[in-house]
Amino acid sequence: MKLPIYMDCHATTPVDPGVLEAMLPFLREHFGNAASRTHSFGWVAEEAVDRARVQVAELLGGEAREVVFTCGATESIFLGLCGAARARREHGAHVITTAIEHKAVLGSCAWLETQGFEVTTVGVDRRGIVDPDEIRAALRPDTVLVAVMAANNEIGTLQPLAEIGALCRARGAVFHSDAAQAAGKVSLDVGEIGCGLMSLSAHKLYGPAGIGALFIAPGVTLAPLLHGGAQERGLRPGTVPVALAVGFAAAAEVARREMAREAQRLTAYCDRFLRRLRRARPDLKVNGTLEARLPGYLNLRFPGIQAEDLLATVPELMLATGAACASGGAGPSPVLRALGLSAEEVAESIRISLGRFTTEAELDVVLERLTAAIARLESA
Ligand SMILES: *Cc1c(COP(=O)(O)O)cnc(C)c1O
């Protein structure tokens, strides 16, 4: 068995070998600038970016003209939320979001507050799911924007997007969904969801880091936040990284092709792993719900065992206690706290995510080493 074993696909995923193959020609011979109009290097690059835009749009059930490439989901989210809020300022200054959003959303909302917007934060239930009725109750005539993520990055729970989308549509609020975790893992259709904006990141779906996308539905206008170029409809000025766009698109294609099969496999692996872990540790608790979540995502709690100690005992297992971007002394995970867990319970929680390249043999090793480590900590 090759160590270490990577089980932190919430944080990032390895680039799929097919994706890398698709990218290489655009780093070697086809290195042109997609905005060069006077020679074939430019045309080849432009055509590749156009094709990439179609493929990324297809992953969401959208149209190529509705996709703007950015450097990642954080940028897409900031552009989407702040761009839409500012463009709709005269309609009102109220924004709704949830307590379990990624830092990128919460940070954008905090920035909007400094710009005079009022933000209402809706909670979640014990499973980590937003009640659409709470969104309904929070909607006001001056609500311009609602931000609810598609799937959470710590517990993997999926949200009732279509219901929320319908509410927003009826009330004239723009609905943004952060789909950085969900895209490529469960099927998403922007039309069915009724979202005006959706944010994506390539490195969460076996594509390269450094590129993301913002889906913008027809009729949703954004005030640009960056100025200095006409690329990406003037919303994202700067030279488009062609190889990254090609890699993102290739990753979207693989995801679309493999999604159903992969979900089935990861769910089966996960079920078996949990069954065996439960047998070894009957006190095991699952944070969130197993009912509506991304395949292969687990957030577990071993009562009486400090997660930090546990992870330190098994450095050969790449696991995490919470969001990568919140790690490093940010205090107990706000996501787990929002589920109603106490600070002590949060400190006992770890997240494990299986990915495309996870094998059953790896899971066997994780099971064995984790249970041995827990037993060691208990007897210490
Ligand atoms: C990773 C992640 C982001 C940020 O994406 P980057 O491309 O790394 O900026 C935003 N939201 C969620 C839910 C994520 O998991």
mmCIF file of C-alpha atoms and ligand atoms in Angstrom:
data_model
loop_
_atom_site.group_PDB
_atom_site.id
_atom_site.type_symbol
_atom_site.label_atom_id
_atom_site.label_comp_id
_atom_site.label_asym_id
_atom_site.label_seq_id
_atom_site.Cartn_x
_atom_site.Cartn_y
_atom_site.Cartn_z
ATOM 1 C CA MET A 1 0.000 0.000 0.000
ATOM 2 C CA LYS A 2 1.336 3.364 -1.049
ATOM 3 C CA LEU A 3 1.346 5.963 1.724
ATOM 4 C CA PRO A 4 0.232 8.611 2.411
ATOM 5 C CA ILE A 5 -3.428 8.052 1.613
ATOM 6 C CA TYR A 6 -5.306 11.135 0.477
ATOM 7 C CA MET A 7 -8.858 11.423 1.803
ATOM 8 C CA ASP A 8 -9.375 15.173 1.731
ATOM 9 C CA CYS A 9 -11.142 15.699 -1.581
ATOM 10 C CA HIS A 10 -13.252 18.419 0.054
ATOM 11 C CA ALA A 11 -10.134 20.594 0.020
ATOM 12 C CA THR A 12 -8.928 19.806 -3.459
ATOM 13 C CA THR A 13 -8.735 16.904 -5.899
ATOM 14 C CA PRO A 14 -5.826 15.542 -7.924
ATOM 15 C CA VAL A 15 -5.820 16.426 -11.624
ATOM 16 C CA ASP A 16 -7.278 13.544 -13.622
ATOM 17 C CA PRO A 17 -4.591 12.082 -15.944
ATOM 18 C CA GLY A 18 -6.875 12.594 -18.969
ATOM 19 C CA VAL A 19 -7.276 16.236 -17.994
ATOM 20 C CA LEU A 20 -3.532 16.759 -17.861
ATOM 21 C CA GLU A 21 -3.173 15.128 -21.303
ATOM 22 C CA ALA A 22 -5.765 17.524 -22.716
ATOM 23 C CA MET A 23 -3.927 20.517 -21.236
ATOM 24 C CA LEU A 24 -0.363 19.760 -22.310
ATOM 25 C CA PRO A 25 -0.629 20.792 -25.982
ATOM 26 C CA PHE A 26 -1.875 24.192 -24.817
ATOM 27 C CA LEU A 27 1.190 24.648 -22.641
ATOM 28 C CA ARG A 28 3.544 23.454 -25.378
ATOM 29 C CA GLU A 29 2.734 24.201 -29.002
ATOM 30 C CA HIS A 30 -0.670 25.935 -28.738
ATOM 31 C CA PHE A 31 0.406 28.672 -26.357
ATOM 32 C CA GLY A 32 -1.352 31.506 -28.189
ATOM 33 C CA ASN A 33 -3.364 34.311 -26.637
ATOM 34 C CA ALA A 34 -7.076 33.774 -27.277
ATOM 35 C CA ALA A 35 -7.457 37.502 -27.893
ATOM 36 C CA SER A 36 -4.846 37.618 -30.705
ATOM 37 C CA ARG A 37 -6.827 38.229 -33.876
ATOM 38 C CA THR A 38 -4.048 38.466 -36.455
ATOM 39 C CA HIS A 39 -2.619 34.937 -36.537
ATOM 40 C CA SER A 40 -3.517 31.298 -36.217
ATOM 41 C CA PHE A 41 -1.988 30.865 -32.748
ATOM 42 C CA GLY A 42 -4.643 33.255 -31.493
ATOM 43 C CA TRP A 43 -7.419 31.545 -33.464
ATOM 44 C CA VAL A 44 -6.477 28.091 -32.149
ATOM 45 C CA ALA A 45 -6.481 29.401 -28.587
ATOM 46 C CA GLU A 46 -9.769 31.221 -29.086
ATOM 47 C CA GLU A 47 -11.392 28.116 -30.504
ATOM 48 C CA ALA A 48 -10.143 26.062 -27.539
ATOM 49 C CA VAL A 49 -11.579 28.582 -25.071
ATOM 50 C CA ASP A 50 -14.893 28.645 -26.951
ATOM 51 C CA ARG A 51 -15.079 24.857 -26.847
ATOM 52 C CA ALA A 52 -14.131 24.831 -23.161
ATOM 53 C CA ARG A 53 -16.918 27.275 -22.410
ATOM 54 C CA VAL A 54 -19.453 24.982 -24.100
ATOM 55 C CA GLN A 55 -18.275 21.974 -22.101
ATOM 56 C CA VAL A 56 -18.321 23.795 -18.759
ATOM 57 C CA ALA A 57 -21.803 25.164 -19.555
ATOM 58 C CA GLU A 58 -23.022 21.649 -20.357
ATOM 59 C CA LEU A 59 -22.055 20.438 -16.899
ATOM 60 C CA LEU A 60 -24.602 22.933 -15.522
ATOM 61 C CA GLY A 61 -27.251 22.654 -18.204
ATOM 62 C CA GLY A 62 -26.421 26.211 -19.288
ATOM 63 C CA GLU A 63 -25.281 27.950 -22.468
ATOM 64 C CA ALA A 64 -21.711 28.876 -23.329
ATOM 65 C CA ARG A 65 -22.571 32.596 -23.489
ATOM 66 C CA GLU A 66 -23.671 32.385 -19.838
ATOM 67 C CA VAL A 67 -20.245 31.294 -18.556
ATOM 68 C CA VAL A 68 -17.468 33.660 -17.473
ATOM 69 C CA PHE A 69 -14.077 32.172 -16.591
ATOM 70 C CA THR A 70 -12.476 33.399 -13.382
ATOM 71 C CA CYS A 71 -9.495 32.219 -11.324
ATOM 72 C CA GLY A 72 -11.637 30.064 -9.024
ATOM 73 C CA ALA A 73 -14.819 29.841 -7.026
ATOM 74 C CA THR A 74 -13.762 32.507 -4.523
ATOM 75 C CA GLU A 75 -13.461 35.043 -7.318
ATOM 76 C CA SER A 76 -16.685 33.849 -8.991
ATOM 77 C CA ILE A 77 -18.547 34.224 -5.718
ATOM 78 C CA PHE A 78 -17.220 37.700 -5.024
ATOM 79 C CA LEU A 79 -17.948 38.818 -8.581
ATOM 80 C CA GLY A 80 -21.396 37.226 -8.538
ATOM 81 C CA LEU A 81 -22.543 38.443 -5.142
ATOM 82 C CA CYS A 82 -20.979 41.871 -5.067
ATOM 83 C CA GLY A 83 -21.465 42.478 -8.793
ATOM 84 C CA ALA A 84 -25.171 41.592 -8.644
ATOM 85 C CA ALA A 85 -25.831 43.403 -5.373
ATOM 86 C CA ARG A 86 -24.222 46.581 -6.670
ATOM 87 C CA ALA A 87 -26.021 46.363 -10.003
ATOM 88 C CA ARG A 88 -29.346 46.045 -8.161
ATOM 89 C CA ARG A 89 -28.714 48.705 -5.536
ATOM 90 C CA GLU A 90 -31.721 50.812 -6.516
ATOM 91 C CA HIS A 91 -34.049 47.829 -5.968
ATOM 92 C CA GLY A 92 -32.909 47.394 -2.386
ATOM 93 C CA ALA A 93 -30.016 46.563 -0.126
ATOM 94 C CA HIS A 94 -31.031 43.322 1.579
ATOM 95 C CA VAL A 95 -29.189 40.024 1.119
ATOM 96 C CA ILE A 96 -30.021 36.560 2.489
ATOM 97 C CA THR A 97 -27.488 33.813 3.071
ATOM 98 C CA THR A 98 -27.033 30.769 5.320
ATOM 99 C CA ALA A 99 -24.935 29.946 8.356
ATOM 100 C CA ILE A 100 -23.076 27.122 6.604
ATOM 101 C CA GLU A 101 -21.755 28.955 3.550
ATOM 102 C CA HIS A 102 -18.116 28.830 2.532
ATOM 103 C CA LYS A 103 -15.886 31.667 3.699
ATOM 104 C CA ALA A 104 -15.933 33.078 0.181
ATOM 105 C CA VAL A 105 -19.678 33.750 0.485
ATOM 106 C CA LEU A 106 -19.596 34.895 4.094
ATOM 107 C CA GLY A 107 -16.654 37.184 3.345
ATOM 108 C CA SER A 108 -18.441 38.669 0.327
ATOM 109 C CA CYS A 109 -21.529 39.263 2.470
ATOM 110 C CA ALA A 110 -19.410 40.900 5.156
ATOM 111 C CA TRP A 111 -17.951 43.188 2.506
ATOM 112 C CA LEU A 112 -21.465 44.014 1.279
ATOM 113 C CA GLU A 113 -22.326 45.037 4.834
ATOM 114 C CA THR A 114 -19.508 47.576 4.730
ATOM 115 C CA GLN A 115 -21.148 48.913 1.564
ATOM 116 C CA GLY A 116 -24.465 49.523 3.314
ATOM 117 C CA PHE A 117 -26.221 46.226 2.590
ATOM 118 C CA GLU A 118 -28.100 44.384 5.304
ATOM 119 C CA VAL A 119 -27.480 40.635 5.504
ATOM 120 C CA THR A 120 -29.878 38.082 7.012
ATOM 121 C CA THR A 121 -28.279 34.730 7.867
ATOM 122 C CA VAL A 122 -30.643 31.775 7.876
ATOM 123 C CA GLY A 123 -29.787 28.739 10.020
ATOM 124 C CA VAL A 124 -29.919 25.047 9.179
ATOM 125 C CA ASP A 125 -31.421 22.031 10.915
ATOM 126 C CA ARG A 126 -29.513 19.260 12.676
ATOM 127 C CA ARG A 127 -28.914 17.575 9.295
ATOM 128 C CA GLY A 128 -27.363 20.724 7.874
ATOM 129 C CA ILE A 129 -30.255 21.501 5.545
ATOM 130 C CA VAL A 130 -31.815 24.910 4.971
ATOM 131 C CA ASP A 131 -35.587 25.075 5.312
ATOM 132 C CA PRO A 132 -37.011 26.905 2.262
ATOM 133 C CA ASP A 133 -39.745 28.276 4.521
ATOM 134 C CA GLU A 134 -37.071 30.154 6.427
ATOM 135 C CA ILE A 135 -35.857 31.686 3.187
ATOM 136 C CA ARG A 136 -39.472 32.555 2.362
ATOM 137 C CA ALA A 137 -39.871 34.232 5.760
ATOM 138 C CA ALA A 138 -36.615 36.157 5.345
ATOM 139 C CA LEU A 139 -37.455 37.485 1.860
ATOM 140 C CA ARG A 140 -38.450 41.163 1.851
ATOM 141 C CA PRO A 141 -39.484 43.554 -0.898
ATOM 142 C CA ASP A 142 -35.959 45.016 -0.793
ATOM 143 C CA THR A 143 -34.174 41.638 -0.994
ATOM 144 C CA VAL A 144 -31.934 41.750 -4.047
ATOM 145 C CA LEU A 145 -29.884 38.607 -3.551
ATOM 146 C CA VAL A 146 -30.092 35.157 -1.940
ATOM 147 C CA ALA A 147 -26.975 32.972 -1.579
ATOM 148 C CA VAL A 148 -27.402 29.285 -0.727
ATOM 149 C CA MET A 149 -24.684 26.758 -1.491
ATOM 150 C CA ALA A 150 -25.420 23.595 -3.481
ATOM 151 C CA ALA A 151 -23.390 21.253 -1.262
ATOM 152 C CA ASN A 152 -21.475 21.987 1.886
ATOM 153 C CA ASN A 153 -17.692 21.672 1.982
ATOM 154 C CA GLU A 154 -17.509 20.181 5.480
ATOM 155 C CA ILE A 155 -20.494 17.873 5.731
ATOM 156 C CA GLY A 156 -21.426 17.425 2.068
ATOM 157 C CA THR A 157 -25.146 18.006 2.577
ATOM 158 C CA LEU A 158 -27.166 19.029 -0.440
ATOM 159 C CA GLN A 159 -29.660 21.886 -0.271
ATOM 160 C CA PRO A 160 -33.184 22.096 -1.735
ATOM 161 C CA LEU A 161 -32.050 24.445 -4.495
ATOM 162 C CA ALA A 162 -35.042 24.197 -6.831
ATOM 163 C CA GLU A 163 -37.474 25.198 -4.069
ATOM 164 C CA ILE A 164 -35.311 28.132 -3.064
ATOM 165 C CA GLY A 165 -34.833 29.104 -6.701
ATOM 166 C CA ALA A 166 -38.588 29.181 -7.255
ATOM 167 C CA LEU A 167 -39.073 31.418 -4.204
ATOM 168 C CA CYS A 168 -36.402 33.825 -5.383
ATOM 169 C CA ARG A 169 -37.806 33.935 -8.870
ATOM 170 C CA ALA A 170 -41.308 34.695 -7.566
ATOM 171 C CA ARG A 171 -39.925 37.508 -5.421
ATOM 172 C CA GLY A 172 -37.538 38.960 -7.977
ATOM 173 C CA ALA A 173 -34.355 38.247 -6.000
ATOM 174 C CA VAL A 174 -31.244 36.941 -7.747
ATOM 175 C CA PHE A 175 -30.353 33.455 -6.509
ATOM 176 C CA HIS A 176 -26.663 32.566 -6.287
ATOM 177 C CA SER A 177 -25.551 29.032 -5.574
ATOM 178 C CA ASP A 178 -21.987 28.138 -4.661
ATOM 179 C CA ALA A 179 -21.589 24.809 -6.479
ATOM 180 C CA ALA A 180 -17.824 24.442 -5.964
ATOM 181 C CA GLN A 181 -18.331 21.119 -4.166
ATOM 182 C CA ALA A 182 -21.433 19.864 -5.957
ATOM 183 C CA ALA A 183 -20.472 20.434 -9.591
ATOM 184 C CA GLY A 184 -19.264 17.286 -11.273
ATOM 185 C CA LYS A 185 -20.420 15.106 -8.383
ATOM 186 C CA VAL A 186 -24.193 15.436 -8.588
ATOM 187 C CA SER A 187 -26.165 16.601 -11.592
ATOM 188 C CA LEU A 188 -27.007 20.279 -11.610
ATOM 189 C CA ASP A 189 -29.304 22.087 -14.006
ATOM 190 C CA VAL A 190 -29.382 25.854 -13.732
ATOM 191 C CA GLY A 191 -32.743 25.975 -15.490
ATOM 192 C CA GLU A 192 -34.388 23.529 -13.101
ATOM 193 C CA ILE A 193 -32.777 25.185 -10.100
ATOM 194 C CA GLY A 194 -33.780 28.613 -11.301
ATOM 195 C CA CYS A 195 -30.551 30.215 -10.212
ATOM 196 C CA GLY A 196 -29.337 33.473 -11.649
ATOM 197 C CA LEU A 197 -25.724 32.872 -10.647
ATOM 198 C CA MET A 198 -23.670 29.768 -9.940
ATOM 199 C CA SER A 199 -20.005 29.506 -8.953
ATOM 200 C CA LEU A 200 -17.642 26.662 -9.812
ATOM 201 C CA SER A 201 -14.028 25.699 -9.263
ATOM 202 C CA ALA A 202 -12.020 23.336 -11.482
ATOM 203 C CA HIS A 203 -9.725 22.018 -8.753
ATOM 204 C CA LYS A 204 -12.657 20.548 -6.836
ATOM 205 C CA LEU A 205 -13.605 18.347 -9.791
ATOM 206 C CA TYR A 206 -10.255 16.852 -10.819
ATOM 207 C CA GLY A 207 -9.274 19.849 -12.923
ATOM 208 C CA PRO A 208 -6.390 22.295 -12.425
ATOM 209 C CA ALA A 209 -6.273 24.896 -9.647
ATOM 210 C CA GLY A 210 -6.368 28.491 -10.841
ATOM 211 C CA ILE A 211 -9.561 28.485 -12.867
ATOM 212 C CA GLY A 212 -13.234 28.655 -12.039
ATOM 213 C CA ALA A 213 -16.423 29.829 -13.648
ATOM 214 C CA LEU A 214 -19.364 32.044 -12.904
ATOM 215 C CA PHE A 215 -22.630 31.139 -14.586
ATOM 216 C CA ILE A 216 -24.751 34.230 -15.230
ATOM 217 C CA ALA A 217 -28.346 33.671 -16.358
ATOM 218 C CA PRO A 218 -29.752 35.877 -19.102
ATOM 219 C CA GLY A 219 -31.214 39.015 -17.597
ATOM 220 C CA VAL A 220 -28.888 39.082 -14.587
ATOM 221 C CA THR A 221 -26.608 42.089 -14.807
ATOM 222 C CA LEU A 222 -23.398 42.507 -12.881
ATOM 223 C CA ALA A 223 -21.416 45.611 -12.106
ATOM 224 C CA PRO A 224 -17.797 44.740 -12.967
ATOM 225 C CA LEU A 225 -15.414 44.776 -10.021
ATOM 226 C CA LEU A 226 -12.181 44.678 -12.001
ATOM 227 C CA HIS A 227 -11.404 47.130 -14.791
ATOM 228 C CA GLY A 228 -8.721 47.056 -17.411
ATOM 229 C CA GLY A 229 -9.736 44.773 -20.255
ATOM 230 C CA ALA A 230 -12.627 43.553 -22.398
ATOM 231 C CA GLN A 231 -12.071 39.818 -21.857
ATOM 232 C CA GLU A 232 -14.939 37.743 -20.467
ATOM 233 C CA ARG A 233 -17.499 40.419 -21.336
ATOM 234 C CA GLY A 234 -15.475 42.961 -19.383
ATOM 235 C CA LEU A 235 -16.408 41.136 -16.167
ATOM 236 C CA ARG A 236 -13.058 39.416 -15.839
ATOM 237 C CA PRO A 237 -10.426 41.449 -17.609
ATOM 238 C CA GLY A 238 -7.084 39.804 -18.302
ATOM 239 C CA THR A 239 -5.744 37.099 -20.604
ATOM 240 C CA VAL A 240 -7.719 33.866 -20.316
ATOM 241 C CA PRO A 241 -5.430 30.967 -19.257
ATOM 242 C CA VAL A 242 -6.135 28.700 -22.229
ATOM 243 C CA ALA A 243 -4.555 25.508 -20.855
ATOM 244 C CA LEU A 244 -6.448 25.886 -17.584
ATOM 245 C CA ALA A 245 -9.734 26.467 -19.424
ATOM 246 C CA VAL A 246 -9.092 23.365 -21.548
ATOM 247 C CA GLY A 247 -8.307 21.370 -18.393
ATOM 248 C CA PHE A 248 -11.437 22.638 -16.639
ATOM 249 C CA ALA A 249 -13.530 21.619 -19.645
ATOM 250 C CA ALA A 250 -11.912 18.193 -19.878
ATOM 251 C CA ALA A 251 -12.599 17.680 -16.180
ATOM 252 C CA ALA A 252 -16.233 18.697 -16.717
ATOM 253 C CA GLU A 253 -16.513 16.178 -19.555
ATOM 254 C CA VAL A 254 -15.085 13.324 -17.497
ATOM 255 C CA ALA A 255 -17.358 14.259 -14.607
ATOM 256 C CA ARG A 256 -20.440 14.263 -16.821
ATOM 257 C CA ARG A 257 -19.537 10.888 -18.279
ATOM 258 C CA GLU A 258 -18.549 9.244 -14.999
ATOM 259 C CA MET A 259 -20.880 10.948 -12.531
ATOM 260 C CA ALA A 260 -23.515 8.226 -12.131
ATOM 261 C CA ARG A 261 -21.030 5.372 -12.023
ATOM 262 C CA GLU A 262 -18.708 7.213 -9.683
ATOM 263 C CA ALA A 263 -21.529 8.158 -7.316
ATOM 264 C CA GLN A 264 -22.643 4.564 -7.129
ATOM 265 C CA ARG A 265 -19.140 3.293 -6.458
ATOM 266 C CA LEU A 266 -18.277 5.914 -3.847
ATOM 267 C CA THR A 267 -21.596 5.422 -2.069
ATOM 268 C CA ALA A 268 -20.996 1.672 -1.900
ATOM 269 C CA TYR A 269 -17.430 2.171 -0.606
ATOM 270 C CA CYS A 270 -18.632 4.712 1.914
ATOM 271 C CA ASP A 271 -21.457 2.482 3.178
ATOM 272 C CA ARG A 272 -19.134 -0.453 3.648
ATOM 273 C CA PHE A 273 -16.517 1.713 5.364
ATOM 274 C CA LEU A 274 -19.100 3.192 7.732
ATOM 275 C CA ARG A 275 -20.588 -0.220 8.513
ATOM 276 C CA ARG A 276 -17.208 -1.603 9.464
ATOM 277 C CA LEU A 277 -16.195 1.522 11.367
ATOM 278 C CA ARG A 278 -19.445 1.340 13.340
ATOM 279 C CA ARG A 279 -18.741 -2.261 14.193
ATOM 280 C CA ALA A 280 -15.331 -1.260 15.561
ATOM 281 C CA ARG A 281 -16.596 1.959 17.164
ATOM 282 C CA PRO A 282 -20.275 1.644 18.086
ATOM 283 C CA ASP A 283 -20.099 5.140 19.647
ATOM 284 C CA LEU A 284 -19.361 6.718 16.246
ATOM 285 C CA LYS A 285 -21.544 9.700 15.291
ATOM 286 C CA VAL A 286 -22.158 10.998 11.782
ATOM 287 C CA ASN A 287 -22.404 14.805 11.532
ATOM 288 C CA GLY A 288 -25.050 15.996 9.100
ATOM 289 C CA THR A 289 -27.171 13.450 7.294
ATOM 290 C CA LEU A 290 -26.454 10.449 5.116
ATOM 291 C CA GLU A 291 -29.720 11.051 3.244
ATOM 292 C CA ALA A 292 -28.915 14.077 1.092
ATOM 293 C CA ARG A 293 -25.205 14.405 0.634
ATOM 294 C CA LEU A 294 -22.399 14.216 -1.872
ATOM 295 C CA PRO A 295 -21.249 10.672 -2.580
ATOM 296 C CA GLY A 296 -18.132 9.781 -0.606
ATOM 297 C CA TYR A 297 -18.330 12.672 1.871
ATOM 298 C CA LEU A 298 -18.214 11.875 5.577
ATOM 299 C CA ASN A 299 -17.983 13.997 8.691
ATOM 300 C CA LEU A 300 -17.543 11.839 11.753
ATOM 301 C CA ARG A 301 -17.263 12.254 15.485
ATOM 302 C CA PHE A 302 -15.659 9.902 17.979
ATOM 303 C CA PRO A 303 -16.900 10.983 21.432
ATOM 304 C CA GLY A 304 -14.073 11.547 23.874
ATOM 305 C CA ILE A 305 -11.380 11.659 21.174
ATOM 306 C CA GLN A 306 -9.846 14.986 20.192
ATOM 307 C CA ALA A 307 -9.739 15.218 16.398
ATOM 308 C CA GLU A 308 -6.425 17.106 16.466
ATOM 309 C CA ASP A 309 -4.816 14.335 18.529
ATOM 310 C CA LEU A 310 -6.304 11.675 16.312
ATOM 311 C CA LEU A 311 -5.003 13.233 13.091
ATOM 312 C CA ALA A 312 -1.584 13.782 14.645
ATOM 313 C CA THR A 313 -1.455 10.065 15.442
ATOM 314 C CA VAL A 314 -2.009 9.085 11.799
ATOM 315 C CA PRO A 315 0.104 11.526 9.755
ATOM 316 C CA GLU A 316 0.095 9.013 6.888
ATOM 317 C CA LEU A 317 -3.618 9.676 6.402
ATOM 318 C CA MET A 318 -4.457 12.968 4.749
ATOM 319 C CA LEU A 319 -7.599 13.858 6.686
ATOM 320 C CA ALA A 320 -8.954 17.141 7.983
ATOM 321 C CA THR A 321 -10.850 18.548 10.917
ATOM 322 C CA GLY A 322 -12.642 21.207 8.899
ATOM 323 C CA ALA A 323 -12.452 23.495 5.917
ATOM 324 C CA ALA A 324 -8.924 23.909 4.601
ATOM 325 C CA CYS A 325 -9.354 27.650 4.315
ATOM 326 C CA ALA A 326 -10.614 27.914 7.901
ATOM 327 C CA SER A 327 -7.871 25.704 9.363
ATOM 328 C CA GLY A 328 -5.184 27.177 11.522
ATOM 329 C CA GLY A 329 -6.737 28.482 14.686
ATOM 330 C CA ALA A 330 -9.983 29.875 13.347
ATOM 331 C CA GLY A 331 -11.862 28.312 16.281
ATOM 332 C CA PRO A 332 -14.550 25.626 16.117
ATOM 333 C CA SER A 333 -16.103 25.135 12.680
ATOM 334 C CA PRO A 334 -19.071 27.502 12.280
ATOM 335 C CA VAL A 335 -20.671 24.893 10.000
ATOM 336 C CA LEU A 336 -20.710 22.201 12.677
ATOM 337 C CA ARG A 337 -21.764 24.760 15.293
ATOM 338 C CA ALA A 338 -24.702 25.694 13.030
ATOM 339 C CA LEU A 339 -25.827 22.040 13.145
ATOM 340 C CA GLY A 340 -26.127 22.438 16.898
ATOM 341 C CA LEU A 341 -22.910 20.709 17.909
ATOM 342 C CA SER A 342 -21.172 22.007 21.019
ATOM 343 C CA ALA A 343 -17.616 23.352 20.766
ATOM 344 C CA GLU A 344 -16.463 20.103 22.434
ATOM 345 C CA GLU A 345 -18.297 18.005 19.846
ATOM 346 C CA VAL A 346 -16.821 20.040 17.023
ATOM 347 C CA ALA A 347 -13.344 19.374 18.443
ATOM 348 C CA GLU A 348 -14.056 15.643 18.143
ATOM 349 C CA SER A 349 -15.053 15.799 14.472
ATOM 350 C CA ILE A 350 -13.088 14.842 11.382
ATOM 351 C CA ARG A 351 -14.019 14.905 7.724
ATOM 352 C CA ILE A 352 -13.126 12.164 5.294
ATOM 353 C CA SER A 353 -13.794 12.315 1.598
ATOM 354 C CA LEU A 354 -13.383 9.534 -0.877
ATOM 355 C CA GLY A 355 -12.569 10.495 -4.406
ATOM 356 C CA ARG A 356 -12.287 9.174 -7.925
ATOM 357 C CA PHE A 357 -8.986 7.442 -7.214
ATOM 358 C CA THR A 358 -9.832 6.007 -3.786
ATOM 359 C CA THR A 359 -9.543 2.230 -3.634
ATOM 360 C CA GLU A 360 -11.134 -0.269 -1.264
ATOM 361 C CA ALA A 361 -7.654 -1.345 -0.191
ATOM 362 C CA GLU A 362 -6.943 2.248 0.886
ATOM 363 C CA LEU A 363 -10.169 2.330 2.854
ATOM 364 C CA ASP A 364 -9.160 -0.869 4.612
ATOM 365 C CA VAL A 365 -5.911 0.788 5.695
ATOM 366 C CA VAL A 366 -7.725 3.948 6.829
ATOM 367 C CA LEU A 367 -10.152 1.857 8.859
ATOM 368 C CA GLU A 368 -7.436 -0.176 10.499
ATOM 369 C CA ARG A 369 -5.175 2.771 11.303
ATOM 370 C CA LEU A 370 -7.960 5.031 12.530
ATOM 371 C CA THR A 371 -9.415 2.434 14.875
ATOM 372 C CA ALA A 372 -5.955 1.519 16.168
ATOM 373 C CA ALA A 373 -5.178 5.210 16.755
ATOM 374 C CA ILE A 374 -8.447 5.748 18.628
ATOM 375 C CA ALA A 375 -7.783 2.729 20.822
ATOM 376 C CA ARG A 376 -4.280 4.030 21.544
ATOM 377 C CA LEU A 377 -5.593 7.486 22.477
ATOM 378 C CA GLU A 378 -8.232 5.956 24.719
ATOM 379 C CA SER A 379 -5.725 3.904 26.658
ATOM 380 C CA ALA A 380 -3.247 6.769 26.975
HETATM 381 C C1 LIG B 1 -13.272 25.326 -2.443
HETATM 382 C C2 LIG B 1 -14.540 26.066 -2.277
HETATM 383 C C3 LIG B 1 -14.644 27.417 -2.626
HETATM 384 C C4 LIG B 1 -13.447 28.225 -3.105
HETATM 385 O O1 LIG B 1 -12.986 27.757 -4.325
HETATM 386 P P1 LIG B 1 -11.551 28.215 -4.898
HETATM 387 O O2 LIG B 1 -11.634 27.834 -6.334
HETATM 388 O O3 LIG B 1 -10.553 27.424 -4.148
HETATM 389 O O4 LIG B 1 -11.441 29.666 -4.704
HETATM 390 C C5 LIG B 1 -15.855 28.035 -2.466
HETATM 391 N N1 LIG B 1 -16.914 27.361 -2.014
HETATM 392 C C6 LIG B 1 -16.877 26.054 -1.682
HETATM 393 C C7 LIG B 1 -18.102 25.370 -1.214
HETATM 394 C C8 LIG B 1 -15.682 25.373 -1.792
HETATM 395 O O5 LIG B 1 -15.638 24.092 -1.444
#
